[in-house]
Coordinates of C-alpha atoms in Angstrom, one line a residue:
X29 CA 67.0 -27.1 -15.6
X30 CA 65.7 -25.3 -18.7
X31 CA 62.6 -27.4 -18.7
X32 CA 62.0 -26.6 -15.0
X33 CA 62.4 -22.9 -15.7
X34 CA 60.0 -23.0 -18.6
X35 CA 57.5 -24.9 -16.5
X36 CA 57.7 -22.4 -13.7
X37 CA 57.4 -19.5 -16.2
X38 CA 54.3 -21.2 -17.7
X39 CA 52.7 -21.7 -14.3
X40 CA 53.4 -18.0 -13.4
X41 CA 51.8 -16.8 -16.7
X42 CA 48.8 -19.1 -16.2
X43 CA 48.3 -17.8 -12.6
X44 CA 48.6 -14.2 -13.7
X45 CA 46.0 -14.7 -16.5
X46 CA 43.6 -16.4 -14.1
X47 CA 44.0 -13.6 -11.5
X48 CA 43.6 -10.8 -14.1
X49 CA 40.5 -12.4 -15.4
X50 CA 39.0 -13.5 -12.1
X51 CA 39.1 -10.1 -10.4
X52 CA 37.1 -8.2 -13.1
X53 CA 34.7 -11.2 -13.3
X54 CA 34.2 -11.1 -9.5
X55 CA 33.4 -7.3 -9.5
X56 CA 31.2 -7.7 -12.6
X57 CA 29.1 -10.4 -11.0
X58 CA 28.9 -8.4 -7.8
X59 CA 27.7 -5.4 -9.8
X60 CA 25.0 -7.4 -11.5
X61 CA 23.8 -9.0 -8.3
X62 CA 23.6 -5.7 -6.4
X63 CA 21.2 -3.1 -7.7
X64 CA 22.8 0.3 -7.8
X65 CA 19.6 1.9 -6.6
X66 CA 20.0 0.2 -3.3
X67 CA 23.5 1.5 -3.1
X68 CA 22.3 5.1 -3.6
X69 CA 19.7 4.5 -0.9
X70 CA 22.4 3.3 1.4
X71 CA 24.3 6.6 0.8
X72 CA 21.4 8.7 1.9
X73 CA 22.5 11.0 4.8
X74 CA 19.9 9.9 7.3
X75 CA 20.6 9.5 11.1
X76 CA 21.5 6.1 12.4
X77 CA 18.3 6.0 14.5
X78 CA 16.3 6.1 11.2
X79 CA 17.9 3.0 9.8
X80 CA 17.8 0.5 12.7
X81 CA 16.7 -2.4 10.5
X82 CA 16.6 -2.6 6.7
X83 CA 14.9 -5.2 4.5
X84 CA 15.2 -5.0 0.7
X85 CA 13.1 -6.8 -1.9
X86 CA 13.4 -6.6 -5.7
X87 CA 11.3 -7.9 -8.5
X88 CA 11.2 -7.6 -12.3
X89 CA 14.0 -7.2 -14.9
X90 CA 16.7 -4.6 -14.8
X91 CA 16.4 -4.4 -18.6
X92 CA 12.6 -4.2 -18.5
X93 CA 12.1 -7.6 -20.0
X94 CA 8.3 -8.3 -19.6
X95 CA 8.3 -6.3 -16.3
X96 CA 10.6 -3.5 -15.2
X97 CA 12.5 -3.7 -12.0
X98 CA 10.7 -2.7 -8.8
X99 CA 12.9 -2.0 -5.7
X100 CA 11.2 -2.0 -2.3
X101 CA 12.9 -1.2 1.0
X102 CA 11.4 -1.4 4.5
X103 CA 13.2 0.4 7.3
X104 CA 12.5 0.5 11.0
X105 CA 13.1 3.9 12.8
X106 CA 13.4 4.6 16.5
X107 CA 11.8 8.0 16.3
X108 CA 8.2 9.1 15.7
X109 CA 6.9 9.2 12.1
X110 CA 6.9 13.0 11.9
X111 CA 10.6 13.3 12.8
X112 CA 11.5 10.3 10.6
X113 CA 9.7 11.7 7.6
X114 CA 11.5 15.0 8.0
X115 CA 14.9 13.2 8.1
X116 CA 14.2 11.2 5.0
X117 CA 12.7 14.1 3.0
X118 CA 15.8 16.3 3.8
X119 CA 18.1 13.4 2.8
X120 CA 16.4 12.9 -0.5
X121 CA 16.5 16.6 -1.3
X122 CA 20.3 16.7 -0.6
X123 CA 20.7 13.7 -2.8
X124 CA 19.1 15.4 -5.8
X125 CA 15.6 14.0 -5.6
X126 CA 12.8 16.5 -6.4
X127 CA 9.4 16.5 -4.8
X128 CA 6.8 15.2 -7.3
X129 CA 3.3 16.6 -7.1
X130 CA 1.3 14.1 -9.1
X131 CA -2.2 12.5 -8.9
X132 CA -2.5 9.1 -7.4
X133 CA 0.2 9.8 -4.9
X134 CA -0.7 7.7 -3.0
X135 CA -2.9 5.3 -5.0
X136 CA -5.3 5.2 -2.1
X137 CA -5.6 7.1 1.2
X138 CA -2.9 6.0 3.6
X139 CA -2.2 6.9 7.2
X140 CA 1.0 8.8 8.0
X141 CA 3.2 10.8 5.6
X142 CA 3.2 9.8 1.9
X143 CA 5.3 11.7 -0.6
X144 CA 6.5 11.1 -4.2
X145 CA 9.9 12.0 -5.7
X146 CA 11.6 12.0 -9.1
X147 CA 15.3 11.9 -10.1
X148 CA 16.6 11.3 -13.6
X149 CA 14.9 8.1 -14.9
X150 CA 13.5 7.0 -11.5
X151 CA 10.5 7.7 -9.4
X152 CA 10.3 7.1 -5.6
X153 CA 7.5 6.7 -3.2
X154 CA 8.2 7.4 0.5
X155 CA 5.7 6.3 3.1
X156 CA 6.3 6.9 6.8
X157 CA 3.8 5.7 9.4
X158 CA 3.4 4.2 12.8
X159 CA 4.4 0.6 13.2
X160 CA 1.9 -2.2 13.4
X161 CA 1.1 -3.1 17.0
X162 CA -0.3 -6.3 18.3
X163 CA -4.0 -5.8 19.1
X164 CA -5.1 -6.5 22.7
X165 CA -7.2 -9.7 23.3
X166 CA -11.0 -9.3 23.4
X167 CA -12.7 -10.5 26.5
X168 CA -14.6 -13.8 26.0
X169 CA -12.8 -14.6 22.7
X170 CA -9.5 -16.4 22.2
X171 CA -6.6 -14.3 21.0
X172 CA -5.4 -14.9 17.5
X173 CA -1.8 -14.6 18.7
X174 CA -0.3 -14.7 22.2
X175 CA -0.6 -11.4 23.8
X176 CA 2.8 -9.9 24.7
X177 CA 3.7 -8.3 28.0
X178 CA 2.7 -4.6 28.3
X179 CA 6.4 -3.5 28.3
X180 CA 7.1 -5.6 25.2
X181 CA 4.1 -4.2 23.4
X182 CA 5.0 -0.6 24.2
X183 CA 8.6 -1.2 22.9
X184 CA 7.3 -2.9 19.8
X185 CA 4.9 0.0 19.0
X186 CA 7.5 2.7 19.5
X187 CA 9.2 4.4 16.6
X188 CA 8.0 4.3 13.0
X189 CA 8.0 2.2 9.8
X190 CA 9.4 3.5 6.5
X191 CA 8.6 2.1 3.1
X192 CA 10.6 3.2 0.0
X193 CA 9.4 2.1 -3.5
X194 CA 11.6 2.9 -6.5
X195 CA 10.5 2.4 -10.1
X196 CA 11.7 3.2 -13.6
X197 CA 9.9 6.3 -14.7
X198 CA 8.9 4.7 -18.1
X199 CA 7.2 2.0 -16.1
X200 CA 5.3 4.3 -13.7
X201 CA 1.8 4.9 -15.0
X202 CA 1.7 8.3 -13.3
X203 CA 4.3 9.7 -15.8
X204 CA 1.9 9.0 -18.7
X205 CA -1.0 11.3 -19.8
X206 CA -3.9 10.7 -17.5
X207 CA -7.4 10.1 -18.9
X208 CA -9.7 13.1 -18.9
X209 CA -13.4 13.3 -18.1
X210 CA -13.9 16.4 -20.3
X211 CA -17.3 15.9 -22.2
X212 CA -15.7 17.3 -25.3
X213 CA -13.3 14.4 -25.3
X214 CA -15.6 11.6 -24.0
X215 CA -18.7 12.6 -26.0
X216 CA -22.3 12.3 -24.8
X217 CA -23.3 9.6 -22.4
X218 CA -24.8 6.7 -24.5
X219 CA -26.9 5.8 -21.5
X220 CA -28.2 9.0 -20.0
X221 CA -29.8 9.0 -16.6
X222 CA -33.6 9.4 -16.8
X223 CA -34.7 11.8 -14.1
X224 CA -38.4 11.6 -14.9
X225 CA -40.8 8.7 -15.3
X226 CA -39.6 6.9 -18.5
X227 CA -43.2 6.0 -19.4
X228 CA -44.4 9.6 -19.2
X229 CA -48.0 10.5 -19.0
X230 CA -50.5 8.1 -20.7
X231 CA -52.4 9.7 -23.5
X232 CA -56.1 8.8 -23.3
X233 CA -57.3 7.0 -26.3
X234 CA -60.4 8.3 -28.1
X235 CA -63.6 6.4 -27.2

């Protein structure tokens, strides 16, 4: 009887140790696998019609080994781009993000609404535009993809598309000093542009 009691007690102690170690390990692995930036984006106070479908993508290292982490989120909205952009900009402001007026925002001219934001050690690019529609087939040429029915095409082209890109500020080149074209810093052009004839006028030789 004493041996059975000791065995039961040992089993209970072993189970308790396993449970106490497994639960923190589970939540620790869950925290490492889930980027907290995406959790903060999930908590943005945006209407349900602005988050119909969400696709997340992540690359790089969280500890900036070789490449810092880049978080990208693509969201489908049911409303037009103007209304969707206002909803996201208001939600970012309420969440502590501040509008960031910086050069190269965007890197190149983009259609739709493109704004940049900063909060703590992060930068965020918000791009809201019309969704990509299937082009109609050209007469006399085969269509690259099967042309959908008019009703399906109209439904697919409705709403807007939202792209969110979040980077570490130290890895964002726009937070660093930008090169200047001031002549006092760059010096004279080593290859000046010649506006006149480089040969000039020929000097007649004495006869």
